[in-house]
Short mmCIF file of C-alpha atoms and ligand atoms in Angstrom, two decimals:
data_model
loop_
_atom_site.label_atom_id
_atom_site.label_comp_id
_atom_site.label_asym_id
_atom_site.label_seq_id
_atom_site.Cartn_x
_atom_site.Cartn_y
_atom_site.Cartn_z
CA MET L 23 -0.10 0.37 -0.12
CA SER L 24 0.78 3.71 -0.62
CA ALA L 25 2.24 6.04 1.26
CA GLU L 26 -0.49 8.02 0.12
CA ILE L 27 -3.00 5.72 -0.37
CA ALA L 28 -2.80 4.31 3.65
CA VAL L 29 -3.02 8.30 4.69
CA ALA L 30 -5.79 7.87 3.20
CA VAL L 31 -7.64 4.83 4.45
CA LEU L 32 -6.45 5.76 8.13
CA ALA L 33 -8.47 9.38 7.15
CA CYS L 34 -11.16 7.16 6.61
CA MET L 35 -11.40 5.70 10.30
CA LEU L 36 -11.52 8.28 11.90
CA ARG L 37 -14.57 9.58 13.66
CA TYR L 38 -15.66 13.11 12.92
CA ASP L 39 -18.19 14.96 14.74
CA LEU L 40 -18.71 18.32 13.29
CA HIS L 41 -21.01 20.06 15.07
CA CYS L 42 -22.45 20.40 19.26
CA HIS L 43 -22.61 22.89 21.23
CA SER L 44 -21.86 23.94 24.91
CA THR L 45 -22.47 26.12 28.02
CA HIS L 46 -21.00 29.35 25.92
CA SER L 47 -24.06 28.98 23.62
CA ASP L 48 -27.31 27.08 24.12
CA GLY L 49 -25.39 22.95 25.25
CA LEU L 50 -26.01 21.62 28.91
CA LEU L 51 -22.49 20.94 29.77
CA THR L 52 -19.29 22.73 29.24
CA PRO L 53 -16.81 23.31 26.81
CA ALA L 54 -14.76 20.95 28.53
CA GLN L 55 -16.89 18.34 29.24
CA VAL L 56 -18.22 17.96 25.74
CA VAL L 57 -14.44 17.36 24.24
CA ARG L 58 -14.36 14.70 27.70
CA ARG L 59 -17.36 13.17 26.24
CA ALA L 60 -16.25 13.21 22.81
CA ALA L 61 -13.33 11.20 23.66
CA GLN L 62 -15.27 8.74 26.01
CA ARG L 63 -17.90 7.63 22.70
CA GLY L 64 -14.48 8.05 20.44
CA VAL L 65 -14.87 10.59 18.31
CA ASP L 66 -11.30 11.48 16.48
CA VAL L 67 -11.40 14.95 14.98
CA LEU L 68 -14.23 17.27 16.75
CA ALA L 69 -15.37 20.36 15.46
CA LEU L 70 -17.49 22.82 19.01
CA THR L 71 -19.98 24.67 16.98
CA ASP L 72 -21.52 27.01 19.66
CA HIS L 73 -24.20 29.95 18.22
CA ASP L 74 -22.54 32.58 17.52
CA GLU L 75 -20.43 32.42 19.11
CA VAL L 76 -15.62 31.20 19.36
CA SER L 77 -15.20 31.76 23.28
CA GLY L 78 -15.50 28.34 24.50
CA LEU L 79 -12.60 27.32 22.03
CA ALA L 80 -9.87 27.79 23.93
CA GLU L 81 -11.28 25.76 27.23
CA ALA L 82 -12.14 22.68 24.56
CA ARG L 83 -9.04 23.25 23.07
CA ALA L 84 -7.07 22.88 26.01
CA GLN L 85 -9.04 19.24 26.95
CA ALA L 86 -8.79 18.22 23.56
CA HIS L 87 -5.02 18.76 23.30
CA GLU L 88 -4.83 16.80 26.96
CA LEU L 89 -6.59 13.52 25.60
CA GLY L 90 -5.26 13.72 22.36
CA LEU L 91 -8.56 14.44 19.80
CA ARG L 92 -8.79 17.12 17.71
CA LEU L 93 -9.94 19.97 18.02
CA ILE L 94 -11.38 22.12 14.95
CA ASP L 95 -11.59 25.14 15.62
CA GLY L 96 -15.98 25.96 14.70
CA VAL L 97 -18.98 28.33 14.82
CA GLU L 98 -22.85 28.65 14.09
CA LEU L 99 -23.59 31.70 12.42
CA SER L 100 -27.69 32.71 12.70
CA VAL L 101 -28.26 33.81 9.22
CA THR L 102 -31.92 35.29 7.91
CA TRP L 103 -32.28 34.56 4.32
CA ARG L 104 -36.03 35.81 2.53
CA ASP L 105 -38.49 34.53 5.51
CA LEU L 106 -35.95 32.08 7.16
CA THR L 107 -33.25 31.51 10.11
CA LEU L 108 -30.77 29.32 8.60
CA HIS L 109 -27.53 28.00 10.25
CA VAL L 110 -23.89 28.34 8.63
CA LEU L 111 -21.99 26.30 10.13
CA GLY L 112 -17.59 27.90 9.56
CA LEU L 113 -15.18 25.06 10.41
CA ARG L 114 -11.64 25.65 10.78
CA ILE L 115 -11.84 28.92 12.00
CA ASP L 116 -9.60 30.84 12.96
CA PRO L 117 -11.54 32.53 16.37
CA GLY L 118 -9.05 34.97 16.94
CA CYS L 119 -10.43 37.25 13.11
CA PRO L 120 -12.18 40.87 14.03
CA VAL L 121 -14.00 40.80 11.32
CA LEU L 122 -15.48 37.54 12.49
CA ARG L 123 -15.74 38.66 16.10
CA ASP L 124 -17.37 41.58 15.31
CA GLY L 125 -20.06 39.85 13.29
CA LEU L 126 -20.42 37.58 15.90
CA THR L 127 -20.84 40.47 18.67
CA ALA L 128 -23.81 42.07 16.36
CA ILE L 129 -25.16 38.70 15.83
CA ARG L 130 -25.25 38.74 19.47
CA GLU L 131 -26.05 41.79 20.39
CA GLY L 132 -29.44 41.68 18.77
CA ARG L 133 -30.38 37.71 20.58
CA ALA L 134 -30.41 40.08 23.16
CA GLY L 135 -33.20 42.69 22.31
CA ARG L 136 -35.17 39.76 20.78
CA ALA L 137 -35.01 37.65 23.98
CA ARG L 138 -36.97 40.75 25.23
CA ARG L 139 -39.01 40.97 22.86
CA ILE L 140 -40.15 36.54 23.45
CA GLY L 141 -40.34 37.92 26.99
CA ASP L 142 -43.13 40.80 25.87
CA ALA L 143 -44.82 38.08 23.39
CA LEU L 144 -45.62 35.79 26.22
CA ALA L 145 -46.82 38.47 28.67
CA VAL L 146 -48.60 39.04 26.42
CA ALA L 147 -50.07 35.82 26.06
CA GLY L 148 -50.52 35.41 29.42
CA ILE L 149 -47.11 34.11 30.00
CA ARG L 150 -45.70 36.22 32.67
CA ASP L 151 -41.84 36.73 33.81
CA ALA L 152 -40.70 34.75 30.91
CA TYR L 153 -37.43 36.69 30.31
CA GLU L 154 -36.66 36.52 33.93
CA GLY L 155 -37.15 32.87 33.64
CA ALA L 156 -35.46 32.19 30.62
CA ARG L 157 -32.49 34.08 32.42
CA LYS L 158 -31.81 31.51 35.31
CA TYR L 159 -31.29 28.75 32.45
CA VAL L 160 -28.66 31.56 30.56
CA THR L 161 -25.03 29.91 31.26
CA SER L 162 -22.92 32.60 29.80
CA GLU L 163 -24.05 35.68 29.97
CA ARG L 164 -22.80 36.99 26.46
CA LEU L 165 -25.75 35.25 25.20
CA ILE L 166 -29.27 34.04 25.71
CA SER L 167 -31.47 31.69 23.44
CA ARG L 168 -34.65 30.36 22.37
CA THR L 169 -33.62 27.25 23.98
CA HIS L 170 -33.27 29.59 28.00
CA PHE L 171 -37.01 29.88 27.21
CA ALA L 172 -37.86 26.94 26.92
CA ARG L 173 -36.32 25.34 29.56
CA TYR L 174 -38.23 27.36 31.38
CA LEU L 175 -41.58 27.03 30.17
CA VAL L 176 -41.14 23.52 30.57
CA GLU L 177 -39.73 24.43 34.71
CA ALA L 178 -43.20 26.43 34.44
CA GLY L 179 -45.67 23.91 33.33
CA HIS L 180 -46.30 25.24 29.76
CA ALA L 181 -44.97 21.70 28.07
CA ARG L 182 -43.73 19.11 29.38
CA GLU L 183 -40.87 18.73 26.82
CA MET L 184 -38.47 20.76 24.64
CA LYS L 185 -40.40 20.15 21.12
CA ASP L 186 -43.94 20.63 22.41
CA VAL L 187 -42.23 24.39 23.91
CA PHE L 188 -41.30 25.20 20.51
CA ARG L 189 -44.18 23.94 18.61
CA ARG L 190 -46.77 25.63 20.78
CA TYR L 191 -44.82 29.15 21.48
CA LEU L 192 -41.10 29.39 20.02
CA VAL L 193 -42.20 29.16 16.15
CA PRO L 194 -44.00 31.35 13.67
CA GLY L 195 -47.40 32.01 13.84
CA LYS L 196 -47.26 30.65 17.56
CA PRO L 197 -47.46 33.59 20.61
CA GLY L 198 -44.35 34.22 21.83
CA HIS L 199 -42.39 34.00 18.01
CA VAL L 200 -40.77 37.61 17.73
CA ALA L 201 -39.08 38.40 14.48
CA HIS L 202 -35.83 38.82 13.90
CA GLN L 203 -33.29 39.98 11.19
CA TRP L 204 -30.04 38.28 11.66
CA ALA L 205 -26.84 38.36 9.75
CA CYS L 206 -27.70 37.99 6.02
CA LEU L 207 -25.93 35.04 3.76
CA PRO L 208 -23.27 36.81 1.41
CA ASP L 209 -21.78 38.24 5.15
CA ALA L 210 -21.62 35.07 7.29
CA ILE L 211 -20.17 33.08 4.45
CA THR L 212 -17.58 36.40 4.39
CA TRP L 213 -17.26 36.09 7.51
CA ILE L 214 -15.94 32.81 8.22
CA HIS L 215 -14.02 33.45 5.00
CA THR L 216 -11.96 35.92 5.73
CA ALA L 217 -11.27 33.51 9.73
CA GLY L 218 -10.22 31.07 7.22
CA GLY L 219 -12.38 28.96 7.51
CA HIS L 220 -15.06 26.63 5.66
CA ALA L 221 -18.65 27.70 5.33
CA VAL L 222 -21.71 24.36 5.53
CA LEU L 223 -25.04 24.84 5.44
CA ALA L 224 -25.89 22.91 9.10
CA HIS L 225 -29.35 20.43 8.59
CA PRO L 226 -30.64 22.20 5.62
CA GLY L 227 -33.59 19.70 5.87
CA ARG L 228 -34.92 21.56 8.29
CA TYR L 229 -36.06 25.10 7.49
CA LYS L 230 -39.20 24.99 6.06
CA VAL L 231 -39.35 25.74 2.35
CA SER L 232 -40.59 24.54 -0.34
CA ALA L 233 -38.96 21.63 -2.71
CA ALA L 234 -37.82 24.49 -5.28
CA GLY L 235 -37.25 27.17 -2.39
CA ARG L 236 -34.93 24.93 -1.58
CA ARG L 237 -32.87 24.52 -4.62
CA ASP L 238 -33.03 28.15 -4.72
CA LEU L 239 -31.42 28.00 -1.36
CA LEU L 240 -28.23 25.90 -2.68
CA ALA L 241 -28.15 27.75 -5.74
CA GLU L 242 -27.53 31.64 -3.57
CA PHE L 243 -25.57 29.47 -0.72
CA HIS L 244 -22.89 28.17 -3.80
CA ASP L 245 -23.01 31.50 -5.24
CA ALA L 246 -22.37 33.49 -2.63
CA ALA L 247 -19.54 30.89 -2.42
CA GLY L 248 -20.74 28.59 0.93
CA ASP L 249 -18.55 25.05 0.61
CA GLY L 250 -20.48 22.58 1.66
CA ILE L 251 -23.68 20.76 3.21
CA GLU L 252 -24.78 19.32 6.49
CA VAL L 253 -25.65 16.21 4.50
CA LEU L 254 -25.98 14.00 7.56
CA SER L 255 -27.76 15.89 10.44
CA PRO L 256 -30.05 14.21 12.86
CA SER L 257 -32.58 16.55 11.26
CA HIS L 258 -32.49 14.92 8.66
CA SER L 259 -34.39 11.59 7.54
CA ARG L 260 -32.80 8.75 5.31
CA ALA L 261 -34.91 10.41 2.28
CA GLN L 262 -33.22 13.35 3.01
CA VAL L 263 -30.26 12.55 3.83
CA ASP L 264 -30.25 10.72 0.05
CA GLU L 265 -31.37 14.02 -1.34
CA PHE L 266 -29.02 16.27 0.23
CA ALA L 267 -26.23 14.07 -1.01
CA ARG L 268 -27.80 14.35 -4.53
CA GLN L 269 -27.37 17.64 -4.03
CA ALA L 270 -23.30 18.38 -3.01
CA ARG L 271 -23.07 16.32 -5.57
CA ALA L 272 -25.14 18.58 -8.74
CA PHE L 273 -23.80 21.87 -7.30
CA GLY L 274 -19.76 20.18 -6.29
CA LEU L 275 -20.82 21.20 -2.35
CA LEU L 276 -18.88 19.31 0.29
CA ALA L 277 -20.24 17.34 2.34
CA SER L 278 -20.30 17.33 6.01
CA SER L 279 -21.90 15.57 9.58
CA GLY L 280 -22.71 16.32 12.93
CA SER L 281 -24.59 15.29 15.83
CA ASP L 282 -26.00 18.98 17.26
CA TYR L 283 -25.05 17.15 20.68
CA HIS L 284 -27.03 19.63 23.26
CA GLY L 285 -27.32 17.44 26.19
CA ALA L 286 -28.37 14.83 27.93
CA GLY L 287 -32.14 14.29 27.52
CA GLU L 288 -32.25 17.28 24.77
CA SER L 289 -30.47 15.00 22.10
CA TYR L 290 -31.54 11.57 20.26
CA VAL L 291 -28.69 11.50 18.86
CA ASP L 292 -25.11 10.90 21.10
CA LEU L 293 -21.58 12.92 19.79
CA GLY L 294 -19.91 10.67 17.81
CA ASP L 295 -23.23 8.17 16.47
CA MET L 296 -23.95 9.77 12.83
CA PRO L 297 -23.20 6.84 10.15
CA PRO L 298 -21.10 7.75 8.10
CA LEU L 299 -21.25 9.78 4.97
CA PRO L 300 -21.95 8.37 1.49
CA ASP L 301 -18.85 7.70 0.08
CA ASP L 302 -19.18 9.48 -3.47
CA LEU L 303 -19.58 12.47 -1.46
CA VAL L 304 -16.13 14.28 -0.71
CA PRO L 305 -16.25 15.31 2.92
CA VAL L 306 -15.13 18.72 4.01
CA TRP L 307 -12.16 17.42 6.27
CA GLN L 308 -10.71 16.61 2.97
CA SER L 309 -8.15 19.11 2.59
CA TRP L 310 -7.29 19.91 6.74
P1 AMP Y 11 -31.92 30.35 18.77
O1 AMP Y 11 -31.57 30.58 18.22
O2 AMP Y 11 -32.44 31.66 20.17
O3 AMP Y 11 -33.76 31.38 18.13
O4 AMP Y 11 -32.55 29.34 18.98
C1 AMP Y 11 -32.36 28.26 18.48
C2 AMP Y 11 -31.99 26.82 18.90
O5 AMP Y 11 -33.26 26.23 19.14
C3 AMP Y 11 -32.03 25.87 18.33
O6 AMP Y 11 -30.88 25.80 17.82
C4 AMP Y 11 -31.52 24.16 19.19
O7 AMP Y 11 -30.96 24.49 20.30
C5 AMP Y 11 -33.29 24.86 19.54
N1 AMP Y 11 -34.87 24.53 19.08
C6 AMP Y 11 -34.77 24.99 17.91
N2 AMP Y 11 -35.80 23.95 17.71
C7 AMP Y 11 -36.44 23.17 18.33
C8 AMP Y 11 -37.36 21.99 18.51
N3 AMP Y 11 -37.99 21.91 17.31
N4 AMP Y 11 -37.43 21.06 19.50
C9 AMP Y 11 -35.97 21.28 20.63
N5 AMP Y 11 -34.87 22.50 20.36
C10 AMP Y 11 -35.65 23.36 19.38
MN1 MN Y 12 -29.38 25.49 19.46
MN1 MN Y 13 -28.72 25.02 14.12
MN1 MN Y 14 -26.93 23.71 16.21
#
């Protein structure tokens, strides 16, 4: 076996998980705990991708170094496209890049005002003190998300589990939903590229859009120099995995895979538990 083939075979055998969250956004584990759990579960290459935030990466990197796990610096950016919120992963970014950091700061500042408006909207619907309740669940002063509202609404007895809270209160058309403008798609991709990273459209199957709209989205993402799509995500059915594998081939996009792990009880796929990517796709890590 040539050295090149041996390297390629070994790379295929590595276990990648390129999407997960810590207490620096809306995950339940600290960055070090996420890394320890990933290592215990056999993950070789892990990207921590907190929402709109890179402040957990230093702790994750220190722990990864100790355990011999390869940490990829990542982030998951909130983006507005048409009337939808999209998530775009930045993988192998330089977390010190000022352009990226400024962009993330702007998105997080938007979250603060949005959270007040979510609290007001829930109060109109008869749920008082939701903002204060959500604040109790915040684990980083720098970031508040709908997840923190959802945890409080479960505690307060408004729903039995997280997915019910979202369905009944926090999605478009429901009482606690507020319109919000995140970053625009070309800006998000530019920030990621300026930071030296790959821009990957997260869980494309999650967006409520027609088949034609989804094709437009992928075409625009590709035209805006997006690099890849997350083909394997717990959000995707078997049919969607096949569909996004086809789209990756058709648009010449790289393919990614991630558990989107947030913590025990809130994620039904654990760190490292995604199946292998279809083997004719070009993985986003191919050039790493
Ligand atoms: P935000 O970025 O503040 O809009 O919050 C989005 C986060 O809410 C996602 O990253 C998920 O962690 C969580 N989320 C969204 N929809 C659901 C759902 N149906 N069930 C559980 N968690 C959800
Ligand atoms: Mn989340
Ligand atoms: Mn997401
Ligand atoms: Mn995520």
